[in-house]
Coordinates of C-alpha atoms in Angstrom, one line a residue:
X284 CA -9.6 19.4 -8.0
X285 CA -9.4 17.5 -5.0
X286 CA -5.6 18.5 -4.1
X287 CA -7.2 21.8 -3.0
X288 CA -9.3 19.9 -0.5
X289 CA -6.2 18.4 1.0
X290 CA -4.8 21.6 1.7
X291 CA -8.0 23.0 3.3
X292 CA -8.2 19.7 5.4
X293 CA -4.7 20.0 6.6
X294 CA -5.2 23.7 7.4
X295 CA -8.4 22.9 9.4
X296 CA -6.9 19.9 11.2
X297 CA -3.7 21.8 12.2
X298 CA -5.2 24.8 13.6
X299 CA -8.2 25.8 16.1
X300 CA -10.2 22.6 15.6
X301 CA -10.6 22.4 19.5
X302 CA -13.4 24.9 19.2
X303 CA -16.8 23.5 19.9
X304 CA -18.6 21.9 17.2
X305 CA -21.6 24.5 17.2
X306 CA -19.0 27.3 16.6
X307 CA -17.0 25.4 14.1
X308 CA -20.1 25.1 11.8
X309 CA -20.1 28.8 11.2
X310 CA -16.0 28.7 10.8
X311 CA -15.1 30.1 7.4
X312 CA -12.2 27.4 7.1
X313 CA -14.6 24.7 8.3
X314 CA -17.1 25.8 5.7
X315 CA -14.3 25.6 3.0
X316 CA -13.7 22.1 3.7
X317 CA -17.5 21.2 3.8
X318 CA -17.8 22.8 0.2
X319 CA -14.7 21.0 -0.8
X320 CA -16.3 17.5 0.4
X321 CA -20.0 18.6 -1.2
X322 CA -18.5 18.9 -4.6
X323 CA -17.6 15.4 -4.9
X324 CA -20.5 13.2 -6.4
X325 CA -22.9 11.7 -4.1
X326 CA -21.9 13.6 -1.0
X327 CA -24.5 16.1 0.1
X328 CA -24.0 18.9 2.8
X329 CA -25.0 16.6 5.7
X330 CA -22.7 13.8 4.6
X331 CA -19.7 16.3 4.0
X332 CA -20.3 17.6 7.5
X333 CA -20.1 14.3 9.2
X334 CA -16.9 13.5 7.3
X335 CA -15.4 16.9 8.1
X336 CA -16.1 16.1 11.9
X337 CA -14.7 12.5 11.6
X338 CA -11.2 14.0 9.9
X339 CA -10.9 16.4 12.7
X340 CA -11.1 13.7 15.2
X341 CA -8.7 11.5 13.6
X342 CA -5.3 11.1 15.2
X343 CA -2.2 13.0 13.3
X344 CA -0.7 9.7 12.2
X345 CA -3.9 8.3 10.6
X346 CA -4.7 11.8 9.3
X347 CA -1.4 12.1 7.5
X348 CA -1.6 8.7 6.2
X349 CA -4.9 9.4 4.9
X350 CA -3.5 12.7 3.2
X351 CA -0.6 10.6 1.6
X352 CA -2.8 8.2 -0.1
X353 CA -5.0 10.7 -1.7
X354 CA -1.8 12.5 -3.1
X355 CA 0.0 9.5 -4.0
X356 CA -3.1 8.4 -6.1
X357 CA -3.6 11.5 -7.5
X358 CA -0.1 11.6 -8.6
X359 CA 0.5 7.9 -9.9
X360 CA -2.9 7.2 -11.4
X361 CA -3.3 8.1 -15.1
X362 CA -5.9 7.0 -17.9
X363 CA -4.7 4.1 -20.3
X364 CA -3.5 5.5 -23.6
X365 CA -5.2 2.6 -25.4
X366 CA -8.9 2.2 -23.6
X367 CA -9.0 5.0 -21.3
X368 CA -9.2 3.1 -18.0
X369 CA -7.4 3.9 -14.9
X370 CA -3.6 2.6 -14.6
X371 CA -0.2 3.5 -13.3
X372 CA 1.3 2.7 -16.5
X373 CA 0.9 4.1 -20.1
X374 CA -1.1 0.8 -21.1
X375 CA -3.3 -0.8 -18.5
X376 CA -3.2 -4.5 -17.5
X377 CA -6.5 -5.5 -19.4
X378 CA -4.9 -4.0 -22.7
X379 CA -2.0 -5.8 -22.2
X380 CA -3.4 -9.2 -21.1
X381 CA -3.2 -12.4 -23.1
X382 CA -5.8 -13.8 -21.2
X383 CA -8.5 -11.7 -22.5
X384 CA -10.6 -11.8 -25.7
X385 CA -9.1 -9.7 -28.1
X386 CA -12.2 -9.8 -30.6
X387 CA -14.8 -8.2 -28.1
X388 CA -14.7 -4.6 -27.3
X389 CA -17.0 -3.4 -24.5
X390 CA -17.7 0.5 -24.9
X391 CA -18.5 2.3 -21.6
X392 CA -19.0 6.0 -20.8
X393 CA -16.6 6.4 -17.9
X394 CA -13.5 4.7 -16.5
X395 CA -15.2 3.5 -13.2
X396 CA -17.7 1.8 -15.4
X397 CA -14.9 -0.8 -16.1
X398 CA -14.7 -1.7 -12.5
X399 CA -18.6 -2.4 -12.1
X400 CA -18.5 -4.8 -15.2
X401 CA -15.2 -6.6 -14.0
X402 CA -16.9 -7.0 -10.5
X403 CA -19.6 -9.4 -12.4
X404 CA -17.0 -11.8 -13.7
X405 CA -19.1 -12.3 -16.6
X406 CA -17.2 -10.5 -19.5
X407 CA -13.6 -11.4 -20.4
X408 CA -13.0 -9.0 -23.3
X409 CA -11.4 -5.5 -23.6
X410 CA -12.7 -2.1 -23.1
X411 CA -13.0 1.2 -24.7
X412 CA -13.9 4.4 -22.7
X413 CA -15.9 7.2 -24.3
X414 CA -15.4 9.9 -21.3
X415 CA -19.1 10.7 -21.5
X416 CA -22.2 10.5 -23.6
X417 CA -23.7 12.5 -26.4
X418 CA -25.8 15.3 -24.9
X419 CA -26.8 18.3 -27.0
X420 CA -28.3 20.1 -24.4
X421 CA -24.8 20.1 -22.5
X422 CA -22.9 20.9 -25.8
X423 CA -21.5 17.5 -25.8
X424 CA -21.5 15.9 -29.6
X425 CA -19.5 12.9 -30.8
X426 CA -16.3 15.1 -31.5
X427 CA -15.9 15.9 -27.4
X428 CA -16.0 11.8 -27.0
X429 CA -13.4 9.2 -27.8
X430 CA -15.3 7.9 -30.6
X431 CA -12.5 8.9 -33.1
X432 CA -9.9 6.6 -31.1
X433 CA -12.6 3.9 -31.1
X434 CA -13.3 3.8 -34.9
X435 CA -9.1 3.7 -35.4
X436 CA -9.2 0.4 -32.9
X437 CA -12.1 -0.9 -35.1
X438 CA -10.0 -0.4 -38.3
X439 CA -7.4 -2.8 -37.0
X440 CA -9.7 -5.7 -38.1
X441 CA -9.0 -7.4 -34.9
X442 CA -12.5 -6.8 -33.4
X443 CA -15.6 -9.0 -34.5
X444 CA -18.0 -7.5 -31.8
X445 CA -18.7 -4.6 -30.2
X446 CA -20.8 -4.5 -26.8
X447 CA -22.2 -0.9 -26.0
X448 CA -22.6 -0.6 -22.5
X449 CA -23.5 2.9 -22.1
X450 CA -25.9 4.0 -19.3
X451 CA -29.8 3.1 -20.0
X452 CA -30.4 7.2 -20.1
X453 CA -31.7 9.2 -22.8
X454 CA -28.0 10.2 -23.3
X455 CA -26.5 6.7 -23.2
X456 CA -29.2 5.5 -25.6
X457 CA -28.5 8.4 -28.0
X458 CA -24.8 7.6 -27.8
X459 CA -25.4 3.7 -28.3
X460 CA -27.8 4.7 -31.5
X461 CA -24.9 6.9 -32.9
X462 CA -22.3 4.2 -32.4
X463 CA -24.5 1.7 -34.0
X464 CA -25.0 3.6 -37.2
X465 CA -21.4 4.5 -37.5
X466 CA -20.1 0.8 -36.9
X467 CA -22.8 -1.1 -39.0
X468 CA -20.9 -0.2 -42.4
X469 CA -17.8 -1.9 -41.0
X470 CA -19.6 -5.5 -40.7
X471 CA -18.7 -5.7 -37.1
X472 CA -21.3 -7.4 -34.8
X473 CA -23.0 -4.8 -32.3
X474 CA -24.6 -5.8 -29.1
X475 CA -26.2 -3.8 -26.4
X476 CA -26.4 -4.7 -22.7
X477 CA -30.0 -5.7 -21.6
X478 CA -32.0 -3.3 -19.9
X479 CA -35.1 -3.9 -17.5
X480 CA -36.7 -5.0 -14.3
X481 CA -34.1 -5.6 -11.5
X482 CA -33.7 -9.0 -10.0
X483 CA -36.0 -9.1 -7.2
X484 CA -38.2 -6.1 -8.4
X485 CA -41.9 -6.2 -9.4
X486 CA -43.7 -4.4 -12.4
X487 CA -45.8 -2.4 -9.9
X488 CA -42.9 -0.4 -8.7
X489 CA -41.3 0.0 -12.0
X490 CA -41.2 3.2 -14.0
X491 CA -42.5 3.5 -17.4
X492 CA -39.1 3.8 -19.2
X493 CA -37.5 0.7 -17.3
X494 CA -40.6 -1.5 -18.2
X495 CA -40.7 -0.4 -21.8
X496 CA -37.0 -1.1 -21.9
X497 CA -37.4 -4.4 -20.3
X498 CA -40.2 -5.3 -22.9
X499 CA -38.0 -4.4 -25.8
X500 CA -35.1 -6.3 -24.5
X501 CA -37.3 -9.4 -23.9
X502 CA -35.5 -12.8 -24.3
X503 CA -36.7 -15.7 -26.3
X504 CA -37.1 -18.9 -23.8

């Protein structure tokens, strides 16, 4: 949990951090700080070390403000009771908005996926977060995901299209295939985000899986 990290950070910052950096690298308290940052996604040991030294060089006011922002976000932010996205209220602003298309539901794996799709400004419907993808090797089946909640929303009769936007991975494809199977009997249009070659990319540097997906997702001109 990241709240543990803030305690570790405060302890390192407020004590003997005036030691030389070489000595700090082997300091047990500093190592705890590095381990805390390394546990975050996308941050390796080198990046965690750089972040650790940056924090130790921060002035007390900036440091405390940084800590307060983390603790405030952890305290106030929650997951929407309707879609599973990030919000400060029981129901998020997207679910409550009258300007969104109620008939389209975009299904994503994680709450952060909503942020990425919203940044495209190409989608105006609503969302549903699964909190993962089907992965038998990791012991994750349909029962561990928010699929039951999805089916309850579809039973309302207000949805006429489900856009499946799971990741283009084996797990994401397996989840999309499962959802397609269970939704088809409901007479709801099912679509899938297109996959393939990135804009500006070339066939030469595309892997076999991506190129195969691009061929299957080909468009009529």
